[in-house]
Every structure is written in C-alpha cells, then in structure tokens.
Coordinates of C-alpha atoms and ligand atoms in Angstrom, one line a residue:
M1 CA 0.9 -34.4 -29.1
D2 CA 2.9 -31.3 -28.5
G3 CA 0.7 -31.0 -25.4
Q4 CA 2.1 -34.1 -23.8
K5 CA 5.7 -33.0 -24.6
I6 CA 5.1 -29.5 -23.4
A7 CA 3.5 -30.9 -20.2
E8 CA 6.7 -32.9 -19.4
L9 CA 8.8 -30.0 -20.2
L10 CA 6.9 -27.7 -17.8
F11 CA 6.3 -30.2 -15.0
P12 CA 9.2 -32.6 -15.1
K13 CA 8.9 -33.3 -11.4
V14 CA 5.2 -34.1 -11.4
K15 CA 5.0 -37.9 -11.7
L16 CA 1.7 -38.6 -10.2
T17 CA -1.2 -38.7 -12.6
A18 CA -4.6 -37.2 -12.1
E19 CA -6.1 -40.7 -12.0
E20 CA -3.8 -41.8 -9.2
L21 CA -4.5 -38.7 -7.3
L22 CA -8.3 -39.0 -7.6
K23 CA -7.9 -42.5 -6.0
K24 CA -6.6 -40.9 -2.9
Y25 CA -9.7 -38.8 -2.7
P26 CA -12.5 -41.3 -3.1
P27 CA -16.0 -40.0 -3.2
R28 CA -17.5 -39.6 0.2
K29 CA -20.0 -42.2 1.4
L30 CA -23.0 -40.1 2.1
N31 CA -26.5 -40.8 3.1
E32 CA -29.4 -39.4 1.1
G33 CA -29.7 -35.7 1.7
Q34 CA -26.4 -35.3 3.6
V35 CA -24.7 -32.0 2.7
V36 CA -20.9 -31.5 2.6
S37 CA -20.0 -27.9 2.6
R38 CA -17.2 -25.7 3.7
F39 CA -15.9 -22.4 4.8
A40 CA -13.0 -21.2 2.8
P41 CA -11.7 -18.0 4.2
S42 CA -8.6 -16.2 3.0
P43 CA -6.4 -15.2 5.9
T44 CA -6.8 -11.5 5.7
G45 CA -6.5 -10.7 9.5
Y46 CA -10.1 -9.6 9.5
M47 CA -13.4 -11.5 9.8
H48 CA -16.1 -9.6 7.8
I49 CA -19.7 -10.3 8.9
G50 CA -20.5 -11.3 5.3
N51 CA -17.9 -14.1 5.5
F52 CA -19.2 -15.2 8.8
F53 CA -22.8 -15.1 7.5
Q54 CA -21.8 -17.2 4.5
M55 CA -20.1 -19.7 6.8
F56 CA -23.1 -19.8 9.0
I57 CA -25.4 -20.7 6.1
A58 CA -23.1 -23.6 5.0
Y59 CA -22.7 -24.6 8.7
N60 CA -26.5 -24.8 9.1
L61 CA -27.1 -26.7 5.9
T62 CA -24.6 -29.4 7.0
R63 CA -26.0 -29.3 10.6
V64 CA -29.6 -29.9 9.7
T65 CA -28.7 -32.7 7.3
D66 CA -26.2 -34.3 9.7
G67 CA -23.6 -33.6 7.0
I68 CA -20.0 -32.6 7.0
M69 CA -18.6 -29.1 7.3
F70 CA -15.0 -28.5 6.7
L71 CA -12.7 -25.5 7.0
R72 CA -10.3 -24.8 4.2
I73 CA -7.8 -22.0 4.6
E74 CA -7.3 -20.2 1.2
D75 CA -3.9 -18.8 1.7
T76 CA -2.8 -18.7 -2.0
D77 CA -2.7 -15.0 -2.2
S78 CA 0.5 -14.7 -0.1
K79 CA 0.7 -10.9 -0.6
R80 CA -2.4 -10.5 1.5
E81 CA -1.7 -13.0 4.1
I82 CA -0.7 -11.6 7.5
K83 CA 0.8 -13.4 10.4
E84 CA -2.0 -13.5 12.9
A85 CA -4.6 -13.9 10.3
K86 CA -5.2 -17.6 11.0
D87 CA -5.7 -16.8 14.7
V88 CA -8.4 -14.4 13.8
I89 CA -10.3 -17.0 11.8
Y90 CA -9.9 -19.8 14.4
G91 CA -10.4 -17.4 17.3
T92 CA -13.7 -16.1 15.9
L93 CA -15.1 -19.5 15.1
K94 CA -14.1 -20.8 18.5
N95 CA -15.7 -17.8 20.1
Y96 CA -19.0 -18.5 18.5
G97 CA -18.8 -22.2 19.3
I98 CA -18.7 -23.2 15.6
K99 CA -17.1 -26.6 15.3
F100 CA -15.9 -28.2 12.0
D101 CA -15.8 -31.8 11.2
E102 CA -12.6 -31.5 9.2
Y103 CA -9.9 -28.9 9.4
Q104 CA -6.3 -28.3 10.0
T105 CA -5.4 -27.5 13.6
L106 CA -3.3 -24.4 14.3
Y107 CA -0.4 -26.8 14.9
G108 CA -0.7 -28.1 11.3
K109 CA -2.4 -31.5 11.9
D110 CA -5.1 -32.4 9.5
I111 CA -8.3 -33.7 11.0
G112 CA -10.1 -35.5 8.2
E113 CA -9.3 -37.6 5.1
Y114 CA -9.5 -35.0 2.5
G115 CA -6.7 -32.7 3.4
P116 CA -4.4 -30.9 3.5
Y117 CA -7.0 -28.3 4.6
V118 CA -4.7 -25.4 3.8
Q119 CA -4.3 -24.5 0.2
S120 CA -0.6 -23.6 0.3
Q121 CA 0.0 -27.2 1.2
R122 CA -1.9 -28.5 -1.9
R123 CA 0.5 -27.2 -4.5
E124 CA 1.4 -30.6 -5.8
I125 CA -2.2 -31.4 -6.3
Y126 CA -2.8 -28.3 -8.4
H127 CA 0.3 -29.1 -10.5
V128 CA -0.9 -32.6 -11.3
F129 CA -4.1 -31.2 -12.7
A130 CA -2.4 -28.3 -14.5
K131 CA -0.1 -30.8 -16.1
K132 CA -3.0 -32.9 -17.2
L133 CA -4.7 -29.9 -18.8
V134 CA -1.5 -28.9 -20.7
A135 CA -1.0 -32.5 -21.8
E136 CA -4.6 -32.6 -23.2
G137 CA -4.2 -29.2 -24.9
R138 CA -6.7 -27.5 -22.6
A139 CA -4.0 -25.3 -21.0
F140 CA -0.8 -23.7 -22.1
P141 CA 2.2 -21.9 -20.7
C142 CA 2.2 -18.1 -21.1
F143 CA 5.6 -16.4 -21.1
C144 CA 4.4 -12.8 -21.4
K145 CA 6.1 -10.7 -18.8
K146 CA 4.0 -9.8 -15.8
T147 CA 1.3 -11.9 -17.3
E148 CA -0.9 -11.4 -14.2
G149 CA -1.2 -7.7 -14.6
K150 CA -4.3 -6.9 -16.5
E151 CA -2.9 -3.8 -18.0
D152 CA 0.1 -5.6 -19.5
V153 CA -2.1 -8.3 -21.0
L154 CA -4.4 -5.7 -22.5
K155 CA -1.4 -3.9 -24.0
L156 CA 0.0 -7.1 -25.4
R157 CA -3.4 -8.0 -26.8
E158 CA -3.6 -4.6 -28.5
N159 CA -0.2 -5.1 -30.0
K160 CA -0.6 -8.7 -31.2
F161 CA -4.3 -9.1 -31.8
Q162 CA -7.0 -7.2 -33.3
A163 CA -9.3 -5.8 -30.7
D164 CA -12.0 -8.4 -30.1
D165 CA -14.8 -7.8 -27.6
E166 CA -16.1 -11.3 -27.8
K167 CA -13.1 -13.3 -26.6
E168 CA -9.8 -12.8 -24.9
Y169 CA -7.4 -15.3 -26.4
D170 CA -3.9 -15.0 -25.1
P171 CA -1.0 -14.4 -27.4
C172 CA 0.8 -17.6 -26.2
R173 CA -2.1 -20.0 -26.7
D174 CA -0.7 -21.7 -29.8
L175 CA 3.0 -21.9 -29.1
S176 CA 4.6 -25.0 -30.5
Y177 CA 6.8 -27.4 -28.5
E178 CA 9.9 -25.8 -30.0
E179 CA 8.8 -22.3 -29.1
V180 CA 8.0 -23.3 -25.6
K181 CA 11.3 -25.1 -25.3
A182 CA 13.2 -22.1 -26.5
H183 CA 11.6 -19.9 -23.8
I184 CA 12.3 -22.6 -21.1
D185 CA 15.9 -22.9 -22.2
N186 CA 16.1 -19.2 -22.0
G187 CA 15.3 -19.5 -18.3
E188 CA 12.0 -17.7 -18.6
S189 CA 9.2 -18.1 -16.1
F190 CA 5.7 -18.9 -17.1
A191 CA 2.2 -18.9 -16.0
I192 CA -0.4 -21.5 -17.1
R193 CA -3.6 -20.4 -18.7
L194 CA -6.7 -22.3 -19.6
K195 CA -7.2 -22.5 -23.4
T196 CA -10.9 -21.6 -23.6
K197 CA -13.0 -23.6 -26.0
N198 CA -15.4 -20.8 -26.5
K199 CA -15.5 -18.1 -29.1
G200 CA -17.3 -15.5 -27.1
T201 CA -20.8 -16.1 -28.6
E202 CA -21.8 -19.1 -26.4
R203 CA -24.1 -18.9 -23.4
I204 CA -24.2 -21.1 -20.4
K205 CA -27.0 -22.0 -18.0
F206 CA -26.5 -23.1 -14.5
H207 CA -28.7 -23.7 -11.5
D208 CA -28.2 -21.9 -8.3
L209 CA -29.9 -23.1 -5.2
I210 CA -30.8 -19.6 -4.1
K211 CA -31.1 -17.7 -7.3
G212 CA -32.6 -20.4 -9.5
E213 CA -31.7 -20.7 -13.2
I214 CA -28.9 -18.4 -14.3
D215 CA -28.2 -17.8 -18.0
A216 CA -24.9 -16.1 -18.6
K217 CA -22.2 -15.5 -21.3
A218 CA -19.9 -18.5 -21.3
N219 CA -16.3 -17.9 -20.5
A220 CA -14.2 -17.0 -23.5
K221 CA -11.0 -15.9 -21.8
D222 CA -7.7 -17.7 -21.5
F223 CA -7.4 -17.0 -17.8
I224 CA -4.6 -18.0 -15.5
I225 CA -4.8 -21.2 -13.6
L226 CA -1.3 -21.2 -12.2
K227 CA 0.7 -18.0 -11.6
T228 CA 4.4 -17.8 -12.4
D229 CA 5.1 -18.8 -8.8
G230 CA 3.1 -22.0 -9.4
V231 CA 0.3 -21.0 -7.1
P232 CA -3.3 -21.2 -8.5
P233 CA -5.6 -18.2 -8.3
Y234 CA -9.1 -18.8 -6.9
P235 CA -10.9 -20.4 -9.8
F236 CA -8.5 -23.3 -10.4
A237 CA -8.0 -24.0 -6.7
H238 CA -11.8 -23.9 -6.2
A239 CA -12.5 -26.4 -9.0
V240 CA -9.8 -28.8 -7.9
D241 CA -10.4 -28.6 -4.2
D242 CA -14.2 -28.6 -4.1
T243 CA -14.1 -31.7 -6.3
L244 CA -11.4 -33.6 -4.5
M245 CA -12.7 -32.7 -1.1
G246 CA -16.2 -33.8 -2.0
T247 CA -18.1 -30.6 -1.4
T248 CA -21.7 -31.2 -2.4
I249 CA -22.8 -27.5 -2.0
V250 CA -20.6 -24.6 -2.5
V251 CA -22.0 -21.7 -0.4
R252 CA -20.3 -18.5 -1.3
G253 CA -21.2 -14.8 -1.8
E254 CA -23.1 -13.7 -4.8
E255 CA -20.2 -11.6 -6.0
Y256 CA -18.9 -14.9 -7.4
I257 CA -21.9 -15.4 -9.7
S258 CA -20.2 -13.3 -12.5
S259 CA -17.1 -15.5 -12.5
T260 CA -19.0 -18.8 -12.3
P261 CA -18.9 -19.4 -16.1
M262 CA -15.1 -19.4 -15.7
H263 CA -15.3 -22.0 -13.0
L264 CA -17.7 -24.1 -14.9
E265 CA -15.4 -24.2 -17.9
L266 CA -12.7 -25.5 -15.6
F267 CA -14.9 -28.2 -14.2
D268 CA -15.6 -29.3 -17.7
A269 CA -11.9 -29.1 -18.9
L270 CA -10.9 -31.2 -15.8
G271 CA -13.6 -33.7 -16.5
F272 CA -15.2 -33.0 -13.2
K273 CA -18.9 -33.1 -12.5
P274 CA -19.9 -29.4 -11.9
T275 CA -20.5 -28.6 -8.3
T276 CA -23.8 -27.3 -6.9
Y277 CA -23.7 -23.6 -6.1
C278 CA -25.6 -21.6 -3.5
H279 CA -24.7 -18.0 -3.9
N280 CA -25.8 -16.1 -0.8
P281 CA -27.0 -12.5 -0.9
L282 CA -24.7 -10.0 0.7
I283 CA -25.5 -8.1 3.8
C284 CA -26.2 -4.5 3.0
K285 CA -26.7 -1.1 4.5
I286 CA -28.7 1.8 3.2
G287 CA -26.3 4.3 1.9
E288 CA -26.6 8.1 2.1
N289 CA -28.2 8.2 -1.3
G290 CA -30.9 5.9 0.0
N291 CA -29.7 2.9 -2.1
K292 CA -28.6 -0.4 -0.7
R293 CA -24.8 -0.9 -0.6
K294 CA -22.7 -3.8 0.6
I295 CA -21.8 -3.5 4.3
S296 CA -18.2 -2.4 4.2
K297 CA -15.1 -2.8 6.3
R298 CA -14.3 0.8 5.5
Y299 CA -17.4 2.6 6.7
D300 CA -19.3 0.2 9.0
P301 CA -17.8 -0.8 12.3
E302 CA -20.4 -3.6 12.5
A303 CA -18.9 -5.2 9.4
D304 CA -16.1 -6.5 11.6
M305 CA -16.9 -9.5 13.8
R306 CA -14.7 -8.0 16.5
F307 CA -17.3 -5.2 16.9
Y308 CA -19.8 -7.7 18.6
S309 CA -17.1 -8.9 20.9
Y310 CA -16.0 -5.5 22.3
E311 CA -19.5 -4.1 22.4
G312 CA -20.3 -7.2 24.4
Y313 CA -23.2 -8.9 22.5
P314 CA -23.9 -12.4 23.7
K315 CA -22.7 -14.8 21.0
E316 CA -26.1 -16.5 20.7
A317 CA -27.7 -13.1 20.0
V318 CA -25.4 -12.5 17.1
L319 CA -26.0 -16.1 15.8
E320 CA -29.7 -15.7 16.2
Y321 CA -29.7 -12.4 14.5
L322 CA -27.9 -14.0 11.5
L323 CA -30.4 -16.9 11.5
N324 CA -33.1 -14.4 11.5
I325 CA -31.8 -12.8 8.3
I326 CA -30.9 -16.1 6.7
N327 CA -34.5 -17.3 7.2
S328 CA -37.4 -15.1 8.2
G329 CA -39.1 -18.2 9.7
F330 CA -36.7 -18.1 12.6
E331 CA -38.5 -15.3 14.4
K332 CA -41.8 -17.2 14.5
W333 CA -40.1 -20.3 15.6
R334 CA -38.3 -18.4 18.4
T335 CA -41.6 -17.0 19.7
Q336 CA -43.1 -20.4 19.8
N337 CA -40.0 -21.9 21.4
P338 CA -38.7 -19.2 23.7
D339 CA -36.4 -21.5 25.6
A340 CA -35.1 -23.8 22.9
D341 CA -31.5 -23.8 21.8
W342 CA -31.1 -22.2 18.3
K343 CA -29.7 -25.5 17.2
E344 CA -33.1 -27.0 17.3
F345 CA -34.2 -24.8 14.6
S346 CA -34.2 -26.5 11.2
F347 CA -34.5 -25.2 7.7
G348 CA -33.6 -26.1 4.1
V349 CA -31.9 -24.5 1.2
K350 CA -35.2 -23.3 -0.2
D351 CA -35.8 -21.2 3.0
I352 CA -32.7 -19.1 2.6
T353 CA -33.3 -15.5 1.8
A354 CA -32.7 -14.5 -1.8
V355 CA -32.8 -10.8 -1.2
S356 CA -29.9 -8.9 0.3
P357 CA -30.7 -8.3 3.9
V358 CA -30.3 -4.9 5.3
F359 CA -28.3 -4.9 8.5
D360 CA -30.4 -3.8 11.4
L361 CA -28.7 -3.1 14.7
V362 CA -32.1 -2.3 16.3
K363 CA -33.2 -5.8 15.5
L364 CA -30.0 -7.3 16.8
N365 CA -30.5 -5.3 20.0
D366 CA -34.0 -6.6 20.3
I367 CA -33.0 -10.2 19.9
S368 CA -30.3 -9.7 22.4
K369 CA -32.6 -8.0 24.9
N370 CA -34.9 -10.9 24.8
L371 CA -32.2 -13.4 25.1
I372 CA -30.5 -11.7 28.1
S373 CA -33.9 -11.2 29.8
R374 CA -34.3 -14.9 29.9
M375 CA -30.9 -15.6 31.5
P376 CA -30.7 -16.1 35.3
A377 CA -28.7 -13.4 37.1
D378 CA -25.7 -15.5 37.7
K379 CA -25.4 -16.3 34.0
V380 CA -25.6 -12.6 33.2
Y381 CA -23.0 -11.9 35.9
N382 CA -20.6 -14.6 34.5
L383 CA -20.9 -13.4 30.9
W384 CA -20.6 -9.8 31.9
L385 CA -17.5 -10.7 33.9
N386 CA -16.0 -12.7 30.9
W387 CA -16.5 -9.7 28.7
A388 CA -15.0 -7.3 31.3
E389 CA -11.9 -9.6 31.7
E390 CA -11.2 -8.9 28.1
F391 CA -12.3 -5.3 27.6
D392 CA -12.5 -3.6 30.9
K393 CA -10.1 -4.9 33.5
E394 CA -11.0 -2.4 36.2
L395 CA -14.6 -3.4 36.0
A396 CA -13.7 -7.1 36.0
G397 CA -11.8 -6.5 39.3
W398 CA -14.8 -4.7 40.8
L399 CA -17.2 -7.4 39.7
K400 CA -15.0 -10.1 41.3
E401 CA -15.0 -8.2 44.6
N402 CA -18.7 -7.5 44.5
K403 CA -20.1 -10.7 43.2
A404 CA -23.1 -11.0 45.6
Y405 CA -24.0 -7.3 45.2
A406 CA -23.7 -7.4 41.4
T407 CA -25.7 -10.6 41.1
A408 CA -28.4 -9.1 43.4
F409 CA -28.9 -6.0 41.3
L410 CA -28.8 -8.0 38.1
N411 CA -31.6 -10.1 39.6
I412 CA -34.0 -7.1 40.0
D413 CA -37.0 -7.7 37.8
R414 CA -35.4 -10.9 36.4
E415 CA -36.3 -14.6 36.8
S416 CA -39.9 -13.7 36.6
P417 CA -42.6 -14.4 34.1
K418 CA -42.3 -10.9 32.7
P419 CA -38.6 -10.1 33.1
R420 CA -37.3 -6.6 32.3
K421 CA -35.8 -6.3 28.8
D422 CA -33.3 -3.5 28.7
I423 CA -29.8 -5.0 28.6
Y424 CA -28.6 -5.9 25.2
K425 CA -24.8 -5.8 25.5
W426 CA -22.4 -6.2 28.4
S427 CA -20.7 -2.8 27.8
M428 CA -23.9 -0.9 28.6
I429 CA -24.7 -2.4 32.0
K430 CA -22.5 -0.1 34.0
T431 CA -22.9 3.0 31.9
E432 CA -26.6 2.8 30.9
N433 CA -28.5 0.3 32.9
F434 CA -27.1 0.4 36.4
P435 CA -24.7 3.4 36.8
Y436 CA -26.5 4.1 40.1
M437 CA -25.4 0.8 41.5
F438 CA -21.8 2.0 41.2
S439 CA -22.2 5.5 42.5
A440 CA -24.9 7.9 43.6
P441 CA -26.4 10.0 40.9
N442 CA -25.1 13.5 40.4
R443 CA -27.7 16.0 41.4
D444 CA -26.7 18.5 38.7
E445 CA -27.1 16.0 36.0
L446 CA -30.7 15.1 36.7
D447 CA -32.5 16.1 33.6
D448 CA -35.7 17.8 33.1
L449 CA -36.3 18.4 36.7
D450 CA -38.7 20.7 38.4
K451 CA -36.2 21.7 41.0
S452 CA -38.2 23.5 43.6
K453 CA -40.9 20.8 43.7
Y454 CA -38.3 18.1 43.8
E455 CA -36.5 19.8 46.7
E456 CA -39.6 20.4 48.6
F457 CA -40.8 16.9 48.2
M458 CA -37.5 15.2 49.0
G459 CA -37.1 17.5 52.0
E460 CA -40.3 16.2 53.5
Y461 CA -39.8 12.6 52.3
S462 CA -36.4 12.1 53.7
K463 CA -37.6 13.3 57.1
I464 CA -40.3 10.7 57.4
F465 CA -38.4 8.0 55.6
T466 CA -37.9 4.7 57.4
F467 CA -36.5 1.8 55.4
P468 CA -39.5 0.0 54.0
Q469 CA -40.1 -3.7 54.4
S470 CA -42.2 -4.1 51.3
N471 CA -43.1 -2.5 48.0
E472 CA -46.5 -1.4 49.5
E473 CA -44.8 0.2 52.5
W474 CA -42.5 2.4 50.5
F475 CA -45.4 3.4 48.2
A476 CA -47.6 4.2 51.2
G477 CA -44.8 6.5 52.5
V478 CA -44.6 8.4 49.2
K479 CA -48.3 8.8 49.1
K480 CA -48.4 10.2 52.6
V481 CA -46.0 12.9 51.8
A482 CA -47.5 13.5 48.4
E483 CA -50.9 14.1 49.9
K484 CA -49.6 16.4 52.6
L485 CA -47.9 18.6 50.0
G486 CA -50.9 18.8 47.7
Y487 CA -50.4 16.1 45.2
A488 CA -53.3 14.1 43.9
I489 CA -53.6 10.6 45.4
D490 CA -56.5 9.8 43.1
N491 CA -55.3 9.8 39.5
K492 CA -58.8 10.2 38.1
A493 CA -59.3 13.4 40.1
Y494 CA -55.9 14.6 39.0
K495 CA -56.8 14.0 35.3
L496 CA -60.1 15.9 35.7
N497 CA -58.4 18.9 37.2
P498 CA -54.6 18.8 37.0
D499 CA -54.2 22.5 37.9
A500 CA -55.6 21.9 41.3
Y501 CA -52.6 19.8 42.3
K502 CA -48.8 19.9 42.3
G503 CA -48.8 16.6 40.5
N504 CA -49.9 13.1 41.1
T505 CA -48.3 10.2 42.9
A506 CA -46.5 9.1 39.8
K507 CA -44.7 12.4 39.9
A508 CA -43.9 11.9 43.5
C509 CA -42.5 8.5 42.9
E510 CA -40.4 9.8 40.0
F511 CA -38.8 12.2 42.5
V512 CA -37.7 9.4 44.7
R513 CA -36.6 7.4 41.7
L514 CA -34.5 10.3 40.5
A515 CA -33.0 10.8 44.0
I516 CA -31.9 7.2 44.2
T517 CA -31.1 6.3 40.6
G518 CA -30.8 9.6 38.7
K519 CA -33.3 8.1 36.2
K520 CA -37.0 8.6 35.6
N521 CA -37.2 5.0 34.6
S522 CA -35.6 2.1 36.5
P523 CA -36.4 -1.4 37.6
N524 CA -38.4 -1.9 40.8
L525 CA -37.3 0.9 43.2
F526 CA -38.0 -1.0 46.4
E527 CA -35.7 -3.8 45.1
I528 CA -33.0 -1.3 44.3
M529 CA -33.2 0.1 47.8
K530 CA -32.9 -3.3 49.2
V531 CA -29.7 -4.0 47.2
L532 CA -28.3 -0.6 48.0
G533 CA -29.0 -1.1 51.7
E534 CA -30.5 1.2 54.3
E535 CA -27.5 3.4 54.8
E536 CA -26.8 4.2 51.2
T537 CA -30.5 4.7 50.4
L538 CA -30.9 7.2 53.2
K539 CA -27.8 9.0 52.2
R540 CA -29.1 9.5 48.7
L541 CA -32.5 10.7 49.9
K542 CA -30.9 13.2 52.3
N543 CA -28.6 14.5 49.6
A544 CA -31.6 15.1 47.4
Ligands
LIG1 N1 -11.4 -17.5 -0.3 C1 -12.6 -17.1 -0.9 C2 -13.1 -15.9 -0.2 O1 -12.8 -15.7 0.9 C3 -13.6 -18.3 -0.8 C4 -14.8 -18.1 -1.6 C5 -15.6 -19.4 -1.6 O2 -16.2 -19.7 -0.5 O3 -15.5 -20.2 -2.5 O4 -13.8 -15.1 -0.8

C-alpha cells in the first residue's frame, strides 16, 4: 500500500486513471485481416534508407490489407532533435508519394482519433501509466544521481550490491514511503524504473512474423520508464503508444530484437496484450573484410535518402528496388506486368525477406533503366526538368528554352517496342547519355581512335555528304565511301580475310558516329542527325 501512497506523492497532478484513459482509445473496429501499422521515426534530420525500408514494409502490409498506416513522431530524445528534422521526414515521405491515414500535420493538427501523433505531446498519457505501475508496486522512483548514465549506475551497483550477472536490480527498488518522502521533501528529482519480476534465470518465448519463434533471456533489469525530466525512453513509450493507438503489427528493425524481452515485460506489467512484432532485416553492404555490415550513414552515401534525389533516380525506381528486396517475387511480377503500377503488386508478411539484403546499386540502376525506357519522351523531359529545377538551375533554364529540341532527342529510340535502356538517373542525361546534343564532341577527346584512317574517311565522307532523308540513305552514303577507300562491304568476306581491308562498314559507321557524337555507341545516328539539323551535322562532319 506504500505503492499507492508513493504514486500520489510522485504524481499529485495526475488525476486521470488508466481505465479512464483507455476508454478514450477504444479498440479499433477492424475487418478480418486488416493491419494497423505505423512509421515511428525519431526526428534526427536525416532519413536513413533502413528507416525508409522499414516504413515501406509497414506501408505495404497496411496497403494490401486495406488497413491503417499512421505516422508517429518519436521526439522524446530532445537532445537529438534538430529543428528542420520534421521537414526531412515529411518532405521525404511526400516526395515518394507515401500517404498516411493518420498523422499530425506540420501545423500541429491531428488527423485521426488516436493522437496526439507526436510523442512529446503524449506526456500526460505516459504519466498516467507510470503512476499506475508505481501504485501497483511494479515501478518505483529512483533518486540516484544521473541515474540515466550507465556508468554511474554500474558504480552504484558495485558499491551497494554484490556483483550479480543474472539480474540488475536498482538500489532504490525497495524504498519505503517514508524514504521516498524524505527525498521528495529534500527537493530531489527522480526517474521511474520498472521493478522487474524476474530473477535473471527465466526465459521468454515470443513469435516474430519474420524470424519465427524466438527464445531469449527474460528481462531482469530495473530499467528506466520515465527519465528525471518526465519523458519516457523508447520501451515505455512504445508499449503505451502501440497499445493505445491500436497497432496490430509493429514493424521495426531487427536491432530491436534484443530489447524485446524488456518491452514484453512492460506489456505484461501494464496489463496489455503483447503486440505482434515483425522485425525486418537490415540493409547491408559487403565490407572490406568481405563480411556483411549494416549500410551506414557514415560510410555509404546511398544510406541517405537524399542521395537518390540529388542523383536523380525516379521515385518509382527507388520504391520498386525496395519492393524487390522486400520480396523477391516482385521481379517476376514486374516482368509479367511491365506496365502495371507497383501498387498493384500484393504480398503478405510471409513473403518478406528474412535475410539481410545486400544493397545493390547496379540492380537499382537496372530497375531504373527499365522504368525510364518505358516512359514517353515528354514524361522524361518533365521529370528531368523537375530534377534540374532543384539541383541544376542552369540546366533547368536551358531545358525550358529548348523544350522541343530536348524532347526530340529524348525521343530517339524511345516509344518503340524495344526502347533503348541507358538512362537510369536524371543527372546522367547531359553528361553521359547526350552530351553531344549540348555541344559538338571535342576531337582531342575521342578515345581509342585510329586517327589517320579516321581523317581519311571523314575527309572523303564530308565531301560527298548530303543530308539524308532516311536511315538507308545515310548508310548507303557511308558504304559508298567505305568501298571506295578499301573497306569491306561484305562482312563475311571481311571476316575471312581482314588484312585485305582497311576495316568493314561497321568501322566506317563508327567514324561517322564518333564525328557526330564523340561516342562509339549511341542511339540511332540518323535520328540524331535529324534532331541536330543539317547545318550542325555538316559542321561536325567537316570539323572531323
Ligand atoms: N523511433 C524508433 C526508431 O526510429 C522507432 C522504432 C520503432 O519503429 O518502434 O528507431
């Protein structure tokens, strides 16, 4: 009964009871199979691809079950919070077209019945439940100085307790009402700790939707549920919020598995039904030692969601890449449904990968190439322009002034049954795909060139060149000069006796291609000439 008295002493202002509070958050009325999940980012000012990945799993589970997805901002760690951090979260989600059913707007309005959707505004709720636990003797105030600092606690434990590997009981767990009152009267601040029921020998089993049955050591630590500033650390806020807000599946990174026994003891102490966990594997990279390591903010630019924006990957490519690593069945589905929206792809919890995927930029590029190849030229133009508006103002200006020209060259070898697949990000179009549509190639930079043959050929060719009216016509022109200069027109003959010729027609075509584009490989050259126009084409041939 000390518990009840201590609870009143610690929380005199908390009048609401847990029962009353629970009435305000009635269980959600859900249809069979409907999933309620959430994305619960901490505002760190940075969106890690791992967080986005986790969000996207939860988002898809709710999407395919016609369920409810909510956004909860976990801003309890005020030291870490930075000012624009919320904008980064909202901005990234908006950028990728991810919509939530329930959230708090940037202007502080809660959309949904289970708010507030920002943890710092749920302080009272946590206090109600902390008070209840203290009243029931399941939690206690801890007056140790700097009680949050692990080192201090360890030191205290050494001083007051015999070293005990099995359990971590806090020195303050059995203070009497009088002792607590003396501390309070003395004006001392306190944290609240859970009074664990366990002795350190117990085990706990829980089911994870991805990992299956997990057997772990039960929690045996009196851990903090409210810090001295009255703010709950992650475990307590998680247990209270995911219960009150009616989450049916908690999707979170597998780094939380090890602390799940703590969370489960809290659910039990609070009298809550334990939640269902889905611990997703973490996206990895192969480290220098050949081992998998978590993709990291520190070493990997692609860990930051901003990377995909400034590189200019289409949003759907990034989403599709993630779907592809969430569920390997996506690729097959995509091949069978090349034009379908990714949102038509459906999968269940059992289809989610259980192994840590290794991040593969080549695969992302591939997905992106396919996606862009299926876009009509004006869409490519618009998305490229959008990207340029943000990351390359000068290019954006140029694109606006040269819309017809840009759309025309983007349309070369596009909108056909076998479109060319070589663009995978907007930032590469000007520098890698079509630099020659911006300026004539620099002769000194043509690689791997047999200069004397090139000059001889181009000298002849530019003399006879008339602007062709068809693909066949320009090819016929090349052939004519090639033949005259001793190139093989018949490739079979060339293969049988290559030394008898200066080269074959392919070589001759390559010279013309180099003269016009600076590249040995390009989209249809006749189409390029058409877009460049007669004057520019002729100029380039002559310069060659
Ligand atoms: N705020 C936590 C994080 O960002 C949320 C974890 C969870 O989803 O429960 O890691």
